[in-house]
Amino acid sequence: MARRDDLGLRAALADRLLPVLVAAMSFLAALGLAGTLASASLAASWQAQANETLTIQVPQSGDPDATGKTTRLEAVQAALAKIPGVANPQVMSQADENALLTPWLGEDATQLGLQMPGVLTASWAGPGSPDALGEALDVIAPGTLVDAGAIWAARVAALTGSLQDCAAVVLIIVALVAAAVVAVAARAGLAQRRETITIVHGLGALDGDIASRFASRATVLVAMGAVAGTVAALPVLAWLASLAAPFAGQMASGGGTLFNLPTPLWFTLPLLPMAAAGIGWLTAQLTVRGWLRSLP
Amino acid sequence: MVRFEDVWLKYRNTARAGAPAKDVLRAISFEIPDGGFRWLTGPSGAGKTSLLKLIYLAEHPASGLIEILGTRAANISRREAALLRRRIGVVYQDFRLLPQLSAYDNVALPMRLARRGEAQITADVTEILRWVGLEDRLHARPDELSGGAQQRIAIARAVVGRPKLLVADEPTGNLDDEQAQRLMLLITALNRLGTTVVVATHNMALVERYPAPKLRIEDGKLVQNG
C-alpha cells in the first residue's frame, strides 16, 4: 500500500488521547525502571559492606585470660590478628561504643553501672564464611560472640530482591496497560474506518498492508507519548536519586539535578520509548489482523 | 473463467437467535468462459447482488464449488484471495468510494495496492478519468460530486487496472443515457480485449441494445442461463 494516509488514520487514531495515556504509562515505567536499578545498586553496595564487616563482643573483657598475662579483650584481638582472612582488628573506643548505645541507653551508658562487653571490629576478606570464628574465639574468651553481618546481608538481599520484584511487576503491569490502551485505540480506529477498510480489503489489500498502516500510525503516537513521559520523569528521578544518595554511601548534592542519576539509568531510559514503540507496533498488528479475520 | 457448481448461499437470521439460516441462493450452476459477457437480471431481492458478492469473493458459499479466473475460491489463503481480488474490477451499487480521498486518489487506489509505479498510475488514472468525463474534477472529493459523477469514479476505479474479470452491480443506475452509452462502450471495449464481464441490471433497454447471454435469477434460483 502506498505511503499515504489512504485509510484516513490521522483522524481515526487521534493524536491526543493515545500519546497522553502512553506518556503516563512511560512516566510510571521510568519510575519502576529506576526503582529496579536503584534497588539492585543499593543491594550490591549494602551486601558488600555487610559481608566484610565483623563485630566481636567479649564479655568481662577486662578480666585476665586463661594465661593470666593479658586481658580477655587483648587476647581475642591478638588471636584475630593471626587468623587468615581477618584484617585490621580494632578495639572499639569507649566514645564509639557510647555512640552506638546512646539510642537505647542514653547519653552516657557507662554511668548506668552495667557490665558492658568489650567490642572489637575487623574486616573479613577471607574465602567463604567467617562462621567458624566464634568457636575459635570462644576457646580463648568463653562467651565471645561474633556478628559476621551475613544475616544482615541476607536480609538486605531479601529486601532488595523483593523491591526489584515489585518494580519488575510494576513494569510488566505498565506494559500490559500500555498494550491494552493501544488495542483499545486500534479497535476504535477500526470501528471508525470500518467502511474504508472493507472497501480497501475488497480492492485486494493484504491483511499485512492494512495492519502495517495501523501499526505505523500507532508506533508513531506511542513513541511520541513514551518520549514525553520519559522526559517528564527525569526531574522526579533526579530528585529521588538525590534523596537516595546517602543510602548508597554518596554525599547528597541537595540539588536534585540530572547529574544525580546513576549511569546505568542513562543507558536504560532511552530503551523505554523503544520498548513502548515495539509494544505499540505489535499490539496494533495483532489487533488489526485479528479484526480483519472477520472479513471474508 | 467463472464457474459455479451447485452453489448455495445462506444468510444467518441475526434478528432471532436459533432461527434457521435463510437460503439466498439455491443450487446455482453456470459457467462463463474467459472473455465472456453475461447480463445478470432478475427482480429486486432475487439474489443478484449476493451472486456478484460470491464472484468478487465478498461472501463464502454455504456449499458448492466456485472457480474464479481458474482459482477455486474454497480453501485459498487470505493472501491468495487478496491477490485474486486485485484481478477483479468491481462497480458497487452504492459506489463505495473513500470519502477522504480525491477522485484521482480513489481511482488510483487499486493500482497503488498493486504497487504499480506512480508514472504509470498518473498516466492510466488521468486517461480513465478523461474517458468518464471527469478530467476536470481530479481533486474533488466524493461528497463534492453528484451521484452520477461518483458512479463514474467507481467505474473508473473498477477498470483502471485492466481487470481480468469485471463485475458491475447496476452500473448505469445513476447515469443519464449518454453516460450509460459511454460506459457500455468502455465495458464492451474491455470485453473485446479479453476481460470477462458480468453486469447486473434492471435496465432492460440496455440489455436489448447490447445483446449478450443472460443469467436470470428469481427467488434465489437460476431460471435462465444463456
XYZ file of C-alpha atoms in Angstrom:
522
model
C 0.000 0.000 0.000
C 1.333 3.421 -0.869
C 2.916 5.565 1.864
C -0.008 7.957 2.170
C -2.924 8.250 4.530
C -5.385 6.415 2.271
C -7.179 4.955 5.281
C -7.552 8.324 6.991
C -5.770 7.070 10.082
C -4.532 10.505 11.134
C -8.111 11.307 12.021
C -9.133 7.805 13.122
C -6.219 7.244 15.502
C -6.444 10.523 17.362
C -3.136 12.168 18.137
C -4.092 13.376 21.608
C -5.507 10.701 23.902
C -3.212 7.810 22.981
C 0.096 9.707 23.408
C -1.112 11.239 26.690
C -2.048 7.833 28.115
C 1.199 6.304 26.910
C 3.124 9.246 28.379
C 1.557 8.493 31.778
C 2.468 4.823 31.408
C 6.031 5.702 30.422
C 6.341 8.048 33.392
C 5.410 5.160 35.703
C 7.639 2.775 33.798
C 10.576 5.168 34.177
C 9.993 5.229 37.948
C 9.715 1.433 38.008
C 12.864 1.040 35.967
C 14.742 3.457 38.207
C 13.460 1.539 41.241
C 14.748 -1.718 39.810
C 18.184 -0.303 39.091
C 18.404 1.594 42.369
C 17.452 -1.407 44.489
C 19.962 -3.567 42.619
C 22.674 -0.968 43.146
C 21.833 -0.463 46.823
C 21.672 -4.218 47.352
C 25.129 -4.686 45.908
C 26.560 -1.820 47.969
C 24.928 -2.827 51.246
C 25.699 -6.509 50.834
C 29.361 -5.795 50.171
C 29.591 -3.624 53.282
C 27.676 -6.060 55.474
C 29.568 -9.107 54.291
C 33.024 -7.718 55.060
C 32.316 -6.253 58.499
C 32.894 -8.304 61.656
C 31.747 -7.217 65.128
C 33.079 -9.214 68.113
C 31.686 -8.857 71.643
C 33.898 -10.069 74.502
C 32.150 -10.322 77.923
C 34.199 -9.461 81.026
C 36.682 -8.027 78.623
C 38.911 -6.574 81.320
C 39.362 -9.890 83.158
C 42.609 -11.824 82.654
C 42.591 -14.569 80.088
C 43.497 -18.200 80.757
C 47.252 -17.454 80.780
C 46.815 -14.578 83.205
C 49.262 -12.489 81.181
C 46.772 -10.284 79.387
C 43.093 -9.333 79.325
C 40.483 -11.347 77.536
C 39.918 -8.470 75.106
C 43.601 -8.203 74.185
C 43.858 -11.986 73.860
C 40.937 -12.071 71.419
C 42.406 -9.164 69.460
C 45.779 -10.932 69.228
C 44.085 -14.162 68.136
C 42.102 -12.345 65.482
C 45.279 -10.784 64.089
C 46.666 -14.278 63.471
C 43.579 -15.759 61.784
C 43.841 -15.813 57.946
C 41.160 -13.675 56.305
C 40.723 -11.353 59.281
C 42.130 -7.893 58.731
C 42.582 -4.841 60.912
C 41.090 -5.978 64.250
C 40.478 -2.830 66.325
C 39.122 -2.278 69.818
C 36.115 -0.004 69.602
C 36.762 3.108 71.634
C 34.565 3.941 74.608
C 33.268 7.006 72.742
C 32.230 4.910 69.718
C 30.638 2.317 71.969
C 28.688 5.051 73.781
C 27.572 6.487 70.471
C 26.250 3.072 69.435
C 24.353 2.610 72.692
C 23.037 6.142 73.062
C 19.778 5.476 71.168
C 18.919 2.723 73.662
C 20.676 3.647 76.930
C 21.047 7.403 76.819
C 23.996 9.774 76.616
C 26.461 8.033 78.961
C 25.842 4.325 79.247
C 28.882 3.831 81.453
C 27.174 5.796 84.245
C 24.466 3.144 84.496
C 26.819 0.632 86.088
C 26.006 -2.048 83.553
C 28.567 -4.683 82.740
C 29.350 -3.758 79.122
C 31.206 -6.191 76.841
C 34.346 -5.082 75.048
C 33.774 -4.653 71.348
C 36.200 -5.321 68.520
C 35.697 -4.574 64.851
C 37.502 -6.237 61.962
C 37.191 -6.827 58.266
C 36.627 -10.211 56.748
C 38.430 -10.713 53.472
C 38.830 -14.446 53.555
C 37.270 -17.018 51.292
C 33.960 -18.494 52.401
C 32.100 -17.568 55.557
C 33.593 -16.441 58.866
C 31.189 -18.718 60.808
C 33.972 -20.758 62.451
C 35.474 -17.658 64.097
C 33.021 -17.762 67.001
C 34.073 -21.255 68.125
C 37.784 -20.405 67.862
C 37.435 -17.230 69.912
C 35.160 -18.890 72.490
C 38.091 -21.107 73.481
C 40.206 -18.012 74.217
C 37.427 -15.977 75.893
C 34.318 -18.030 76.679
C 31.084 -16.240 75.785
C 32.623 -14.284 72.901
C 30.083 -13.532 70.157
C 30.917 -12.867 66.503
C 28.427 -10.982 64.354
C 29.558 -11.600 60.795
C 26.977 -9.402 59.118
C 25.935 -12.300 56.891
C 22.494 -12.427 58.439
C 22.011 -8.744 57.707
C 23.374 -9.212 54.258
C 20.848 -11.976 53.654
C 18.041 -9.789 54.966
C 19.168 -6.878 52.828
C 19.347 -9.204 49.846
C 15.821 -10.450 50.531
C 14.511 -6.908 50.965
C 16.118 -5.535 47.838
C 15.145 -8.661 45.920
C 11.537 -8.011 46.909
C 11.868 -4.380 45.844
C 13.247 -5.477 42.499
C 10.417 -7.966 42.056
C 7.885 -5.241 42.855
C 9.500 -2.897 40.362
C 9.522 -5.642 37.731
C 5.836 -6.325 38.382
C 5.138 -2.596 38.015
C 6.961 -2.593 34.674
C 5.021 -5.624 33.463
C 1.700 -4.113 34.552
C 2.570 -0.815 32.865
C 3.493 -2.682 29.665
C 0.224 -4.619 29.749
C -1.819 -1.476 30.374
C 0.021 0.287 27.535
C -0.749 -2.649 25.244
C -4.398 -2.532 26.307
C -4.540 1.215 25.626
C -3.098 0.684 22.132
C -5.509 -2.198 21.482
C -8.489 -0.074 22.504
C -7.279 2.823 20.344
C -6.725 0.497 17.380
C -10.194 -1.005 17.819
C -11.697 2.483 17.978
C -9.829 3.379 14.791
C -11.064 0.200 13.127
C -14.635 0.958 14.137
C -14.318 4.480 12.776
C -12.773 3.325 9.489
C -14.707 0.068 9.114
C -16.247 1.063 5.785
C -12.954 2.293 4.371
C -11.112 -0.855 5.416
C -13.829 -3.068 4.000
C -13.531 -1.260 0.656
C -9.744 -1.418 0.593
C -9.902 -5.089 1.587
C -12.321 -5.674 -1.309
C -9.921 -3.973 -3.703
C -7.248 -6.525 -2.807
C -5.331 -5.030 0.100
C -3.402 -7.662 2.039
C -4.108 -8.028 5.749
C -0.462 -7.207 6.353
C -0.752 -3.964 4.367
C -3.715 -2.729 6.384
C -2.238 -3.877 9.710
C 1.065 -2.188 8.886
C -0.672 1.124 8.263
C -2.339 0.977 11.664
C 0.853 -0.272 13.320
C 2.929 2.531 11.796
C 0.498 5.176 12.995
C 0.217 3.592 16.457
C 4.002 3.310 16.724
C 4.498 6.999 15.964
C 1.880 8.058 18.529
C 3.163 5.649 21.191
C 6.771 6.700 20.629
C 5.802 10.372 20.960
C 3.966 9.681 24.207
C 6.728 7.478 25.569
C 9.422 10.069 24.888
C 7.316 12.758 26.562
C 6.600 10.566 29.606
C 10.231 9.537 29.998
C 11.483 13.110 29.723
C 8.846 14.239 32.231
C 10.097 11.596 34.663
C 13.694 12.870 34.588
C 13.325 15.690 37.159
C 11.450 13.372 39.523
C 14.105 10.697 39.132
C 16.843 13.264 39.774
C 15.096 14.361 42.966
C 14.633 10.755 44.135
C 18.264 9.994 43.299
C 19.427 12.916 45.459
C 17.286 11.589 48.330
C 18.690 8.069 47.922
C 22.320 9.145 47.566
C 23.189 8.851 51.312
C 21.880 5.278 51.396
C 24.288 4.368 48.627
C 27.198 5.828 50.564
C 27.338 9.002 48.491
C 27.006 12.599 49.521
C 23.673 14.196 48.730
C 24.207 17.106 46.403
C 20.929 18.590 47.574
C 20.284 19.981 44.146
C 18.271 17.149 42.663
C 19.963 17.683 39.312
C 20.146 15.215 36.467
C 23.766 14.583 37.442
C 22.411 12.621 40.419
C 21.049 9.948 38.108
C 23.102 6.783 38.113
C 24.906 5.981 34.871
C 23.019 2.712 34.182
C 19.771 4.693 34.155
C 21.064 6.913 31.352
C 21.626 3.804 29.262
C 18.313 2.117 30.071
C 15.906 5.071 29.986
C 16.228 5.531 26.192
C 15.130 1.914 25.859
C 11.707 2.807 27.326
C 10.383 4.679 24.256
C 11.820 1.968 22.038
C 10.138 -0.759 24.078
C 6.884 1.221 24.128
C 7.042 1.684 20.352
C 7.626 -2.041 19.976
C 4.646 -2.821 22.196
C 2.519 -0.352 20.203
C 3.546 -1.825 16.867
C 2.983 -5.433 17.946
C -0.337 -4.720 19.674
C -1.697 -2.784 16.696
C -0.601 -5.523 14.290
C -2.262 -8.268 16.353
C -5.431 -6.237 16.970
C -5.933 -5.274 13.338
C -5.040 -8.700 11.957
C -7.466 -10.282 14.420
C -10.215 -7.877 13.370
C -9.558 -8.457 9.667
C -10.225 -12.168 10.174
C -13.894 -11.230 10.435
C -13.804 -10.145 6.780
C -14.058 -12.840 4.069
C -13.402 -18.394 -16.442
C -16.125 -18.120 -13.830
C -17.699 -21.405 -12.815
C -20.399 -22.088 -10.249
C -21.408 -25.647 -9.472
C -24.394 -26.322 -7.226
C -23.664 -23.235 -5.121
C -25.831 -22.425 -2.130
C -25.663 -19.242 -0.117
C -27.369 -18.878 3.249
C -27.613 -15.823 5.464
C -27.935 -16.248 9.197
C -31.039 -14.817 10.757
C -29.470 -12.268 13.083
C -32.816 -10.974 14.337
C -33.695 -14.181 16.130
C -31.172 -16.491 17.815
C -31.545 -20.115 16.826
C -33.653 -19.313 13.782
C -32.752 -21.319 10.663
C -30.476 -19.672 8.103
C -32.227 -18.247 5.064
C -31.417 -19.644 1.615
C -30.429 -16.668 -0.515
C -29.113 -18.606 -3.487
C -30.056 -22.194 -4.249
C -28.209 -24.710 -6.390
C -26.671 -22.156 -8.725
C -24.659 -23.634 -11.598
C -23.273 -21.802 -14.615
C -20.061 -21.180 -16.449
C -18.738 -18.048 -18.146
C -15.745 -18.653 -20.396
C -12.739 -16.336 -20.405
C -13.654 -13.177 -22.257
C -17.376 -13.914 -21.946
C -20.112 -11.361 -21.241
C -23.218 -12.036 -19.177
C -26.105 -9.861 -18.189
C -27.405 -10.735 -14.735
C -31.075 -9.922 -14.452
C -33.946 -10.582 -12.117
C -36.361 -8.766 -9.841
C -35.190 -6.826 -6.825
C -34.303 -9.140 -3.934
C -33.873 -12.137 -6.221
C -30.211 -12.539 -5.224
C -28.299 -10.720 -7.978
C -26.077 -8.743 -5.610
C -25.472 -11.858 -3.492
C -24.373 -13.748 -6.594
C -21.994 -10.932 -7.523
C -20.597 -10.932 -3.972
C -19.737 -14.595 -4.359
C -17.970 -13.788 -7.632
C -15.872 -10.992 -6.135
C -15.140 -13.035 -3.003
C -17.076 -10.894 -0.555
C -19.081 -13.899 0.621
C -18.386 -17.565 1.265
C -20.903 -20.072 -0.118
C -22.622 -22.478 2.243
C -21.836 -25.263 -0.211
C -20.884 -25.840 -3.805
C -17.870 -25.107 -5.954
C -16.828 -21.665 -7.163
C -13.965 -21.150 -9.562
C -12.866 -17.614 -10.384
C -10.240 -16.938 -13.057
C -9.001 -20.502 -12.796
C -8.773 -20.480 -8.988
C -11.087 -22.455 -6.739
C -12.338 -20.000 -4.141
C -12.622 -22.557 -1.353
C -9.547 -23.175 0.766
C -7.384 -20.437 -0.746
C -5.291 -18.471 1.719
C -6.213 -14.915 2.675
C -3.207 -13.674 0.727
C -4.234 -15.602 -2.376
C -7.775 -14.272 -2.023
C -6.443 -10.692 -1.817
C -4.271 -11.184 -4.887
C -7.225 -12.700 -6.748
C -9.389 -9.693 -5.814
C -6.818 -7.421 -7.484
C -7.646 -9.134 -10.786
C -11.348 -8.406 -10.351
C -12.796 -4.969 -11.017
C -15.985 -4.254 -9.092
C -18.542 -1.494 -9.628
C -20.640 -1.422 -6.484
C -24.269 -0.390 -6.490
C -23.516 2.129 -3.733
C -20.201 3.251 -5.338
C -18.178 2.606 -2.151
C -15.722 5.452 -2.682
C -13.374 6.529 0.093
C -14.784 9.862 1.293
C -11.423 11.233 2.461
C -9.761 10.743 -0.925
C -9.987 12.818 -4.081
C -11.446 11.416 -7.293
C -7.916 10.866 -8.571
C -6.768 9.026 -5.440
C -9.907 6.888 -5.359
C -9.250 5.734 -8.896
C -5.532 5.285 -8.228
C -6.132 3.142 -5.126
C -6.277 -0.310 -6.808
C -3.089 0.464 -8.734
C -1.352 1.596 -5.559
C -2.467 -1.576 -3.813
C -0.906 -3.498 -6.679
C 2.252 -1.393 -6.213
C 2.283 -0.013 -9.732
C 4.716 2.818 -10.445
C 3.494 6.382 -9.945
C 4.265 7.274 -13.581
C 2.002 4.501 -14.830
C -0.638 5.380 -12.232
C -0.657 9.014 -13.336
C -0.986 8.100 -16.999
C -3.684 5.458 -16.523
C -5.755 7.359 -13.945
C -5.705 10.566 -15.953
C -6.702 8.678 -19.087
C -9.587 6.797 -17.474
C -10.896 9.922 -15.743
C -10.819 11.669 -19.095
C -12.759 8.754 -20.568
C -15.505 9.034 -17.970
C -15.580 12.811 -18.415
C -14.146 13.819 -15.053
C -10.712 15.057 -16.071
C -11.553 18.481 -14.628
C -12.645 17.069 -11.233
C -9.455 15.206 -10.302
C -9.160 16.811 -6.886
C -12.830 16.797 -5.936
C -13.862 14.585 -3.026
C -16.851 12.277 -3.475
C -19.145 14.472 -1.347
C -18.434 17.356 -3.747
C -19.680 15.337 -6.715
C -23.136 14.360 -7.998
C -24.347 10.756 -7.758
C -23.668 10.265 -11.447
C -20.119 11.599 -11.154
C -19.492 9.345 -8.148
C -20.720 6.377 -10.155
C -18.343 7.259 -12.977
C -15.446 7.386 -10.498
C -16.477 3.981 -9.165
C -16.477 2.664 -12.738
C -13.098 4.254 -13.463
C -11.671 2.641 -10.294
C -13.019 -0.758 -11.356
C -11.490 -0.708 -14.829
C -8.277 1.295 -14.360
C -6.206 -1.798 -13.570
C -7.471 -3.594 -16.703
C -9.015 -6.426 -14.663
C -9.406 -9.939 -15.968
C -12.925 -10.004 -14.589
C -15.283 -7.038 -14.321
C -18.319 -7.295 -12.057
C -20.795 -4.416 -12.119
C -23.895 -4.048 -9.986
C -26.355 -1.633 -11.631
C -23.515 0.465 -13.108
C -25.847 2.743 -15.066
C -28.308 3.345 -12.255
C -27.303 6.982 -11.723
C -26.173 7.822 -15.243
C -28.037 9.676 -17.969
C -28.491 7.946 -21.274
C -25.407 9.465 -22.857
C -23.184 8.482 -19.936
C -24.720 4.999 -19.870
C -23.897 4.595 -23.571
C -20.373 5.788 -22.932
C -19.967 3.336 -20.061
C -21.214 0.450 -22.182
C -18.718 1.374 -24.891
C -15.967 1.180 -22.282
C -17.186 -2.152 -20.919
C -17.600 -3.734 -24.341
C -14.141 -2.452 -25.326
C -12.660 -4.115 -22.238
C -14.618 -7.264 -23.036
C -13.227 -7.329 -26.568
C -9.737 -7.076 -25.069
C -10.399 -10.263 -23.094
C -11.966 -9.146 -19.828
C -14.758 -11.403 -18.611
C -17.766 -9.233 -17.734
C -20.824 -9.760 -15.529
C -23.276 -6.847 -15.327
C -26.321 -6.919 -13.068
C -29.063 -4.564 -14.195
C -32.746 -3.761 -14.192
C -32.325 -1.690 -17.356
C -33.854 -3.988 -19.974
C -33.484 -1.348 -22.680
C -29.723 -1.506 -22.154
C -29.833 -5.309 -22.258
C -31.683 -5.202 -25.576
C -29.294 -2.626 -27.017
C -26.248 -4.787 -26.157
C -27.363 -8.351 -26.770
C -25.464 -10.975 -24.753
C -26.254 -14.204 -22.880
C -28.254 -13.693 -19.689
C -28.217 -15.190 -16.239
C -31.678 -14.624 -14.770
C -32.318 -15.185 -11.102
C -35.699 -15.401 -9.426
C -36.124 -16.110 -5.726
C -32.533 -17.300 -5.385
C -32.710 -19.769 -8.263
C -31.136 -19.518 -11.691
C -34.035 -19.696 -14.147
C -32.241 -18.688 -17.339
C -28.683 -19.357 -18.456
C -27.928 -18.272 -21.977
